[in-house]
Short mmCIF file of C-alpha atoms in Angstrom, two decimals:
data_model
loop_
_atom_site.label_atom_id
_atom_site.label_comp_id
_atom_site.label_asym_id
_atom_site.label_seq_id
_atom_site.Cartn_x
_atom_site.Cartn_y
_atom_site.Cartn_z
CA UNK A 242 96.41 106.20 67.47
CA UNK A 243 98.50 103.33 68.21
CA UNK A 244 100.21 104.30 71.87
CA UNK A 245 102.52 102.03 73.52
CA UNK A 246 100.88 100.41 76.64
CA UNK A 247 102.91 102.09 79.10
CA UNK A 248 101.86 105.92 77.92
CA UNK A 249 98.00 104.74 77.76
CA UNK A 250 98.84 103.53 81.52
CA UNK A 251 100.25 106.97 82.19
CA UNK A 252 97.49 108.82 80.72
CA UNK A 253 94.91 106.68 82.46
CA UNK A 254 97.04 107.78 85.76
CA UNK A 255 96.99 111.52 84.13
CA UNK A 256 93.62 111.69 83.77
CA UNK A 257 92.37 110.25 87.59
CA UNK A 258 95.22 113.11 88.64
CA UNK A 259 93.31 115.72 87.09
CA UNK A 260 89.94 114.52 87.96
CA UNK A 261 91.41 115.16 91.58
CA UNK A 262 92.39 118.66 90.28
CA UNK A 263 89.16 119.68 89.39
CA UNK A 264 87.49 118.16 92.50
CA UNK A 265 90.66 120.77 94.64
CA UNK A 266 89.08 123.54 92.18
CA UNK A 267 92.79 123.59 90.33
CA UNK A 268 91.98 124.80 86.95
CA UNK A 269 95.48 124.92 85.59
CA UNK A 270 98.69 122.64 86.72
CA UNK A 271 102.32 122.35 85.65
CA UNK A 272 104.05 119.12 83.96
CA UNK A 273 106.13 119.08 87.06
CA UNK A 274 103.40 119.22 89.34
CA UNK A 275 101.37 116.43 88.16
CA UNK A 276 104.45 114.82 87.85
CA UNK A 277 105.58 114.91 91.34
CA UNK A 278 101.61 113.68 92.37
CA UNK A 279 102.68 110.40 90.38
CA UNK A 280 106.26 110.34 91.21
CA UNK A 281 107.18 110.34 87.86
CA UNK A 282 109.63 112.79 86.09
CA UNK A 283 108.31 116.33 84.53
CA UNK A 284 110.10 115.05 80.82
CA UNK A 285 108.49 112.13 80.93
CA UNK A 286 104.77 113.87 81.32
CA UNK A 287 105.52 116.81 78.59
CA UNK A 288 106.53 114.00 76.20
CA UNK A 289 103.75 111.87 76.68
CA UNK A 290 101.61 114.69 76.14
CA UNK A 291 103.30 116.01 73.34
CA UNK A 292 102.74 112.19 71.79
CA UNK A 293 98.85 112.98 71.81
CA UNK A 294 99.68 116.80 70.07
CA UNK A 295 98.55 118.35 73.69
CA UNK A 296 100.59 121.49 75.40
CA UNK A 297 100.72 124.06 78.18
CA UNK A 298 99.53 126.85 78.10
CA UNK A 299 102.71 129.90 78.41
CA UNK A 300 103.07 130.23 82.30
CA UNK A 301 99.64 128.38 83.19
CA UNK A 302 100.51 124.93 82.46
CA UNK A 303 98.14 122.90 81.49
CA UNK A 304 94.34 123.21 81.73
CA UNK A 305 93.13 120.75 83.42
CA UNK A 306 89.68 120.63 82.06
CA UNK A 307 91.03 120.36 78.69
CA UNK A 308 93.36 117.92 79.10
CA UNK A 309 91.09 115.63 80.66
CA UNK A 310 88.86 115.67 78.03
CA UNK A 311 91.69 115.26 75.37
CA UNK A 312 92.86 112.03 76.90
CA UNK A 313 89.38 110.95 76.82
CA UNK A 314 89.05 111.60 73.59
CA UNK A 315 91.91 109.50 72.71
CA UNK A 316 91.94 106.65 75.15
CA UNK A 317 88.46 105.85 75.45
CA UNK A 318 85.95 104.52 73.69
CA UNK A 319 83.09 107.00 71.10
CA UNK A 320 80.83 104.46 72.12
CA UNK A 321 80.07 102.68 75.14
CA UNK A 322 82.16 99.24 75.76
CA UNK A 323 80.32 96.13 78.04
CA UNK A 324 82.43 94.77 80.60
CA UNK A 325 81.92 91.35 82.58
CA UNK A 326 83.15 90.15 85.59
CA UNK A 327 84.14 86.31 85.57
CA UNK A 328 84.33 84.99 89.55
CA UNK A 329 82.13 87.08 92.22
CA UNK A 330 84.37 86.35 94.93
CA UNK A 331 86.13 89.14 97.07
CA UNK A 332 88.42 90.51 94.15
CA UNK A 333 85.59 90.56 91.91
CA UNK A 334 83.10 92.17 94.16
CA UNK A 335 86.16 94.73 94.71
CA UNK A 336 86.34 95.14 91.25
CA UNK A 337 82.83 95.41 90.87
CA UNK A 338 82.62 98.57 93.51
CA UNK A 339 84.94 99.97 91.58
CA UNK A 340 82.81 100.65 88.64
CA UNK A 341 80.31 102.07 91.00
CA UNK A 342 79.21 105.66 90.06
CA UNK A 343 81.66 105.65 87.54
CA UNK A 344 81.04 108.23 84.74
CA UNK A 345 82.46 105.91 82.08
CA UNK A 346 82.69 104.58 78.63
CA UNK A 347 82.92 101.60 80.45
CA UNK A 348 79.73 99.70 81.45
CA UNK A 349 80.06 96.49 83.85
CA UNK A 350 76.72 95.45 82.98
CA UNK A 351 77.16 91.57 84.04
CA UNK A 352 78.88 89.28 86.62
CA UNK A 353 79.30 85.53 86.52
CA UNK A 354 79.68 83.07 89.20
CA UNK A 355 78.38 79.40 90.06
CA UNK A 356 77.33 80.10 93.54
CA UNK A 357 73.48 79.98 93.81
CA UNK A 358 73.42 82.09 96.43
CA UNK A 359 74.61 84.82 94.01
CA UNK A 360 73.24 84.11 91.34
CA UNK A 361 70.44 86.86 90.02
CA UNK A 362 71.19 88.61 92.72
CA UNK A 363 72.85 92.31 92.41
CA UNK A 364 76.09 92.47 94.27
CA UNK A 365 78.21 95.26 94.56
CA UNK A 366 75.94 97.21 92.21
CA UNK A 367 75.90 94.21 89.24
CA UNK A 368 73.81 91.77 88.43
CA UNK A 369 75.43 87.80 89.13
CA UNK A 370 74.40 85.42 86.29
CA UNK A 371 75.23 81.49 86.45
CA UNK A 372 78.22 80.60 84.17
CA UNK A 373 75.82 78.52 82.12
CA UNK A 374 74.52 81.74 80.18
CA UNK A 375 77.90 83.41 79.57
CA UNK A 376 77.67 83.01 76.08
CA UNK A 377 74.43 83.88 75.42
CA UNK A 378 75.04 87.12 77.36
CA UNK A 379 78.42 88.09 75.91
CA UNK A 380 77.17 87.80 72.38
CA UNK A 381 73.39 89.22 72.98
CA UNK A 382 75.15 92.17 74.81
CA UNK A 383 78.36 92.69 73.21
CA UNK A 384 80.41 92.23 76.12
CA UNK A 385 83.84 92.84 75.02
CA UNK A 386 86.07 93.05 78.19
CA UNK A 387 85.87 90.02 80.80
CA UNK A 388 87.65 90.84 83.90
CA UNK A 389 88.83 87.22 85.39
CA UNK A 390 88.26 86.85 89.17
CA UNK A 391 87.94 82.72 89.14
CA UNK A 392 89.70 80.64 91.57
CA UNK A 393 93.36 79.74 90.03
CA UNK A 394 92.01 76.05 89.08
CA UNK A 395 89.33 77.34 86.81
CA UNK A 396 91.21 80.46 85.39
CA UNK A 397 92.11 78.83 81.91
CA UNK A 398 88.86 77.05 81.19
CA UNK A 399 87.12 80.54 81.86
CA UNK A 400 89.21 82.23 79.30
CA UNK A 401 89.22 79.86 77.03
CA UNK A 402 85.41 79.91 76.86
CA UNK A 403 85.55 83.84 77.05
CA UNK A 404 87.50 84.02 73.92
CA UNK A 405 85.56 81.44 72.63
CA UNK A 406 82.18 83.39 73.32
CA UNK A 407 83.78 86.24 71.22
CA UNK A 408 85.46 88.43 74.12
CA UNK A 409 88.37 90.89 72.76
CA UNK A 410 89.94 91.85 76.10
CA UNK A 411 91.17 89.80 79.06
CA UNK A 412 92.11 91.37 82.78
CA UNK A 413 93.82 88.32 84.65
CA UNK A 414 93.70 88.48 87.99
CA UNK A 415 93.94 85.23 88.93
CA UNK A 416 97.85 84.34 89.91
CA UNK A 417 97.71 81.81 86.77
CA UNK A 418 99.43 83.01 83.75
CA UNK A 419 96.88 82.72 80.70
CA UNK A 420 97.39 82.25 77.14
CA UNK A 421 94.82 83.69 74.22
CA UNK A 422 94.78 84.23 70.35
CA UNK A 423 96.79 86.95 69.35
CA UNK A 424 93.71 88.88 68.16
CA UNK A 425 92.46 89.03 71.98
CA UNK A 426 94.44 91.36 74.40
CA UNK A 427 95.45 90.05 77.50
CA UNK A 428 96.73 92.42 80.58
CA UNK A 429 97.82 90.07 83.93
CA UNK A 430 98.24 91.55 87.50
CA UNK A 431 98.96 89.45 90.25
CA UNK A 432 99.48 91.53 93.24
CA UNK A 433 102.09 88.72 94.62
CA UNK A 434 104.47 90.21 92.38
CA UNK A 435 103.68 93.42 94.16
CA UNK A 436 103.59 91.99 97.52
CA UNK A 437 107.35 90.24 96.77
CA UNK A 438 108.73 93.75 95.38
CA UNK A 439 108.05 95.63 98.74
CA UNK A 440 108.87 92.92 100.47
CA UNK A 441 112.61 92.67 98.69
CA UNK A 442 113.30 96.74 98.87
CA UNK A 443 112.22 96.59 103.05
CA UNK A 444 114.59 93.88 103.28
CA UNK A 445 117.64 95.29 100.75
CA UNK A 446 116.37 99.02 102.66
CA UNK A 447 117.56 100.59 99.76
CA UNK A 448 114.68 103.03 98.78
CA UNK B 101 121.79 92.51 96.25
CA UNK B 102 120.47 95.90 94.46
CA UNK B 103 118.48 94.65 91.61
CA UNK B 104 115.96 96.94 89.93
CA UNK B 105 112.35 96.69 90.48
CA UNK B 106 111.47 95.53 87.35
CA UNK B 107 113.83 92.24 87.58
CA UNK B 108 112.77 91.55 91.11
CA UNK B 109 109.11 91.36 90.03
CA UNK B 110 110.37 88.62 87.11
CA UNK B 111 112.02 87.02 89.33
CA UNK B 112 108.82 86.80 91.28
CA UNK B 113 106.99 85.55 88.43
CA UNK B 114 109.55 82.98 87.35
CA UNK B 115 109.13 81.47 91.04
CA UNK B 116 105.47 81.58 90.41
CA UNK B 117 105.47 79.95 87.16
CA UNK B 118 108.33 77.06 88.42
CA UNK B 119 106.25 76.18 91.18
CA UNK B 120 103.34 75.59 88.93
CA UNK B 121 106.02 73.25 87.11
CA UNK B 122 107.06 71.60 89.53
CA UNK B 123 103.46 70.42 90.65
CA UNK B 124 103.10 69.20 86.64
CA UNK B 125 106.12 66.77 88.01
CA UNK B 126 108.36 69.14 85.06
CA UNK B 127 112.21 68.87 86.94
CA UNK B 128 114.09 70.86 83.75
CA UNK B 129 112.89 73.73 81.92
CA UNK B 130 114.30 75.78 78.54
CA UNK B 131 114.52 79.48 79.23
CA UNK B 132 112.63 79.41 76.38
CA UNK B 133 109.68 77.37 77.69
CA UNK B 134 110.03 79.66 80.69
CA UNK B 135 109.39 82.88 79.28
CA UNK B 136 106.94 81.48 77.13
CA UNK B 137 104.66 80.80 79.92
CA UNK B 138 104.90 84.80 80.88
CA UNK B 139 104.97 86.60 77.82
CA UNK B 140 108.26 87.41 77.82
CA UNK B 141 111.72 86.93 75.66
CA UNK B 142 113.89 83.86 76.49
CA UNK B 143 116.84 86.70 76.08
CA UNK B 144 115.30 88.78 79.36
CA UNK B 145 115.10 85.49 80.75
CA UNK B 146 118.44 84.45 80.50
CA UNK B 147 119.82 88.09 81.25
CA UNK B 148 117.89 87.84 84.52
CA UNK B 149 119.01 84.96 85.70
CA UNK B 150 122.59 85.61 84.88
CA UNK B 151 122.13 88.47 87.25
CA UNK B 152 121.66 86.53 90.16
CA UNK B 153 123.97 84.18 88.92
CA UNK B 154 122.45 81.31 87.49
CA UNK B 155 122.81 79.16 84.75
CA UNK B 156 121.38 76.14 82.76
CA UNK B 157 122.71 73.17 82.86
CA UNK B 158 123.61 71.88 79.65
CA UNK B 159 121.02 70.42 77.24
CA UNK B 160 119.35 70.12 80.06
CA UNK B 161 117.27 73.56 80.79
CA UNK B 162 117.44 74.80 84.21
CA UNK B 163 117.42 72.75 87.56
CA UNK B 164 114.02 73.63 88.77
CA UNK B 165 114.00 73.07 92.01
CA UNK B 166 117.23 74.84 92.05
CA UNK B 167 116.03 78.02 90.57
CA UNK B 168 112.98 77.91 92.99
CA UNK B 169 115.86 78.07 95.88
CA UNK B 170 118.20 80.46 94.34
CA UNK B 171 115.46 82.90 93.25
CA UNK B 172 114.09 82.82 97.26
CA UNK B 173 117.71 83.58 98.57
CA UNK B 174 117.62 86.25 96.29
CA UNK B 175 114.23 87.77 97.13
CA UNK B 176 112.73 86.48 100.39
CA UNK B 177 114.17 88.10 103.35
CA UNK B 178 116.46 85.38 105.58
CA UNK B 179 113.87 85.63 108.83
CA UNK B 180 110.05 86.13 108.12
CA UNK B 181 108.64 89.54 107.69
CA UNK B 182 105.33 90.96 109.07
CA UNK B 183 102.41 92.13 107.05
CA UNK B 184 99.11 93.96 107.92
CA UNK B 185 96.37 94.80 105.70
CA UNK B 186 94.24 98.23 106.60
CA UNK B 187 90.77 97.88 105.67
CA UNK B 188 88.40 94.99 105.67
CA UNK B 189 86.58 95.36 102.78
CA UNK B 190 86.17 93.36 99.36
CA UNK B 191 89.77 94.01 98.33
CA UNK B 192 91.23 93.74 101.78
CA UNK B 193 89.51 90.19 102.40
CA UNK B 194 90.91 89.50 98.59
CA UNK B 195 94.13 89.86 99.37
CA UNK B 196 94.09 88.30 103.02
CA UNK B 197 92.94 85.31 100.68
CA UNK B 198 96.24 84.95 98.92
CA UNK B 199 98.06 84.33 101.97
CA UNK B 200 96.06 81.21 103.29
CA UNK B 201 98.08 78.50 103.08
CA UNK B 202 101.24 80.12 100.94
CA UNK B 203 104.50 78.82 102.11
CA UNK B 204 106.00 82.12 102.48
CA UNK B 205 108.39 84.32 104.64
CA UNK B 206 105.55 86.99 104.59
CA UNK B 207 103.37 86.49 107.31
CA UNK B 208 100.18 88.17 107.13
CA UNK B 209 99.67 89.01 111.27
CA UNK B 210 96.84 91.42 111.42
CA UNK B 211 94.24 93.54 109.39
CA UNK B 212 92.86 96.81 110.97
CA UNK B 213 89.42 98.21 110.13
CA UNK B 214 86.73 100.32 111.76
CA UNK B 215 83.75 98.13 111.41
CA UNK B 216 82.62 96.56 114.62
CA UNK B 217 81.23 93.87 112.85
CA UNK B 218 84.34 93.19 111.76
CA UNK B 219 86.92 93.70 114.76
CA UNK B 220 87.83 90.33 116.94
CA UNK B 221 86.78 88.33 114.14
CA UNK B 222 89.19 86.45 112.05
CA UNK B 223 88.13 86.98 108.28
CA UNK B 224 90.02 85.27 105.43
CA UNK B 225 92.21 83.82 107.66
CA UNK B 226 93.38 87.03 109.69
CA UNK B 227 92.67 88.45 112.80
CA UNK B 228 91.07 92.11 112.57
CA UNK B 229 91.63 94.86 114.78
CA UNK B 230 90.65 98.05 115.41
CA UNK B 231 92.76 101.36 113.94
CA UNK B 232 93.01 102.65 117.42
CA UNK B 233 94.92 99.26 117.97
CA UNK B 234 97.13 99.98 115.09
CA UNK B 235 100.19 102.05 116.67
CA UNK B 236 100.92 99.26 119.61
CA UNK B 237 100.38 96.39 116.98
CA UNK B 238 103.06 97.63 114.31
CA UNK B 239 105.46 98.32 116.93
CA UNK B 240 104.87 95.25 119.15
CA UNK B 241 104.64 92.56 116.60
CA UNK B 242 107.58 94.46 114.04
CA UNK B 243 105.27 94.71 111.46
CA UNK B 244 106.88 96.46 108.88
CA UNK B 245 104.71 96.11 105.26
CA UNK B 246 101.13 97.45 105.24
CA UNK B 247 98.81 96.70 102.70
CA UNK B 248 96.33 99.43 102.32
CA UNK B 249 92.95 99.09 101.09
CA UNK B 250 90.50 101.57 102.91
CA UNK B 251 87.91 104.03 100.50
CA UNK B 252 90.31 106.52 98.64
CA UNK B 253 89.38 109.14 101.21
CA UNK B 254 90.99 107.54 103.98
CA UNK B 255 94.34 106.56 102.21
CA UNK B 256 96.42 109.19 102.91
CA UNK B 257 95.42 109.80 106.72
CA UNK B 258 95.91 105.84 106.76
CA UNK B 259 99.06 105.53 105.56
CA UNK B 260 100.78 108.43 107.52
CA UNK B 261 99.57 107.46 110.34
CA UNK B 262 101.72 103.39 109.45
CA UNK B 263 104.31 105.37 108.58
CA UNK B 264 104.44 107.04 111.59
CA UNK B 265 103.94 103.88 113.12
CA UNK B 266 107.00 102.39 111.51
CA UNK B 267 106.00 100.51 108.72
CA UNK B 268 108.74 100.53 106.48
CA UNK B 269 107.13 99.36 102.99
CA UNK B 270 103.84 100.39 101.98
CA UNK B 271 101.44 98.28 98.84
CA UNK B 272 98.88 101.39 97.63
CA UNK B 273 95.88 99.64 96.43
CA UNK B 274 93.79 102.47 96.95
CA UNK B 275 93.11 105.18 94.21
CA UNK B 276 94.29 107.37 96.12
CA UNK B 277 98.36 108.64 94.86
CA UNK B 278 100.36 108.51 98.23
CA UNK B 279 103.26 110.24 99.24
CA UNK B 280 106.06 108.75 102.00
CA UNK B 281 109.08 109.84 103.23
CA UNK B 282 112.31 108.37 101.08
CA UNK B 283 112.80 105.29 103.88
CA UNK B 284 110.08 104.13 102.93
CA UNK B 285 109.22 101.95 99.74
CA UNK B 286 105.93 102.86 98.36
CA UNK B 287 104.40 100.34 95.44
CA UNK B 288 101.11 101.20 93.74
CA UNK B 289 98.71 99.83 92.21
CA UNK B 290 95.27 100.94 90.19
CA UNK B 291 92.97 98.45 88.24
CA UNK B 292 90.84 101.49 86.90
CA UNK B 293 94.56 101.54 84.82
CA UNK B 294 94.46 97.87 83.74
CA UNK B 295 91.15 97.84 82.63
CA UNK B 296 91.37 101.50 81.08
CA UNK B 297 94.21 99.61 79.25
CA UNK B 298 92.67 96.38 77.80
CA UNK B 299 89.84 98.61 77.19
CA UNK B 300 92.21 101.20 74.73
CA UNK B 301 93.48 97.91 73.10
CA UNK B 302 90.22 96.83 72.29
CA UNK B 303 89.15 99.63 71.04
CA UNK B 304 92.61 99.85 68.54
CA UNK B 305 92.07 96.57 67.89
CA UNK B 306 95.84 96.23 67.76
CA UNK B 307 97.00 93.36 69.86
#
């Protein structure tokens, strides 16, 4: 199914929403419910549902159970994916916790980093391998996702030998814009931008 | 100026990327060359910039320098504006990072946690307090953006609490969906939805 990349971001958001449900015990929930949890319009949830063939159930809404499984089903993976993080400083080890007791299609199963102190140690619940044997790893254990934690200065060399290595997927998190092969898929964040935005509507107070 | 969010975070990232030009000793740039660099059309571009007013000169490409200045009258607030970060941990001390040495009218003042280990000490640059500290700080020192990156459990407590405080803009790095009153602008942000994302694309193979 070929989804545009903001409705797999909103069913990614969907999905953690529901998990939530289930933890409250909420079994059933309304488009304008989970709506309002992401601050989003009620439309805009029934159509992207309606885009994976998914609806309510008359005067229950939707079960939540079923759903989650559904966008599974579409947005992840049948088979486990390997994911790497490139740069074990404090972003990476925060993205690294993330993945911690995860029940995912998503495995981190390597870091990188040339600190000696890190390396083959296992920080924030991965192991930390020297950069010298990221393409060994990547191609002996199909990584296909490196997550890119690297000072600025190093962020295009990294990629550049990522793609090279035979990663598909990039996550930029460095604040240096990168550029890749059109067969590799790229996704930036740099939480300046963010930072700026609030910034700009505290100052223009127009919220 | 009321521009929408979307053009305010371009904005951001033209900045970004015309600083990095202006270190490569590049004065002019194309608006083509520009949005190259992001991803982007040299039509959104152009449209953006004509927003706030701006034009090329001819043949020429735009006046760097310039556009660095014009885009910061634009989106920087005239006097500096006060930042905390709640909660010390990877992420927290990830973000404290990007301030260090930015030329910015955000000043990063404080960053609350609950870890004695970590209160007194200045870690990535910024001083950590305690939470109990947190209600005379914000109102003392006019801090008025928090950055919030305590375990999901916490963030809502967290973030009521700085809103009751007075904190006027609030960056959600947390899992955790918040909700604030309407005087208050509330930006979020989940990498679980960035790497769910490169992770779809991957999977489609359609990049």
């Amino acid at each position: 199914m070929n989804l545009p990349g903001k409705t797999v971001e909103r069913l990614s958001e969907y999905r953690r929403t529901l998990l939530g449900c289930l933890a409250e015990k909420k079994n059933y929930i309304f488009s304008h419910d989970l709506a309002s949890r992401l601050h989003i319009t009620a439309v805009q949830v029934r159509r992207d549902l309606m885009l994976i063939g998914y609806s309510s159930v008359q005067r229950k809404g939707y079960d939540v159970k079923e759903l989650i499984e559904t966008i599974g089903s579409i947005i992840d993976s049948e088979v486990s994916m390997n994911v790497a993080i490139i740069g074990m400083g404090n972003f990476g080890r925060a993205v690294a916790g993330y993945f911690k007791g995860k029940r995912s299609k998503l495995n981190l199963v390597a870091s990188f980093d040339t600190d000696t102190q890190k390396i083959g140690k296992v920080i924030s619940g991965v192991r930390c391998y020297p950069l010298s044997e990221m393409e060994a790893m990547i191609r002996d254990m199909d990584i296909r996702i490196a997550i890119i934690t690297v000072p600025p200065d190093y962020a295009r060399e990294i990629a550049g030998e990522a793609v090279r290595y035979g990663i598909k997927g990039i996550l930029n998190f460095t604040t240096v814009p990168l550029n890749v092969p059109s067969w590799v898929f790229l996704e930036e964040y740099d939480m300046i931008t963010s930072i700026e935005k609030v910034a700009y509507f505290v100052k223009e107070n127009v919220v």
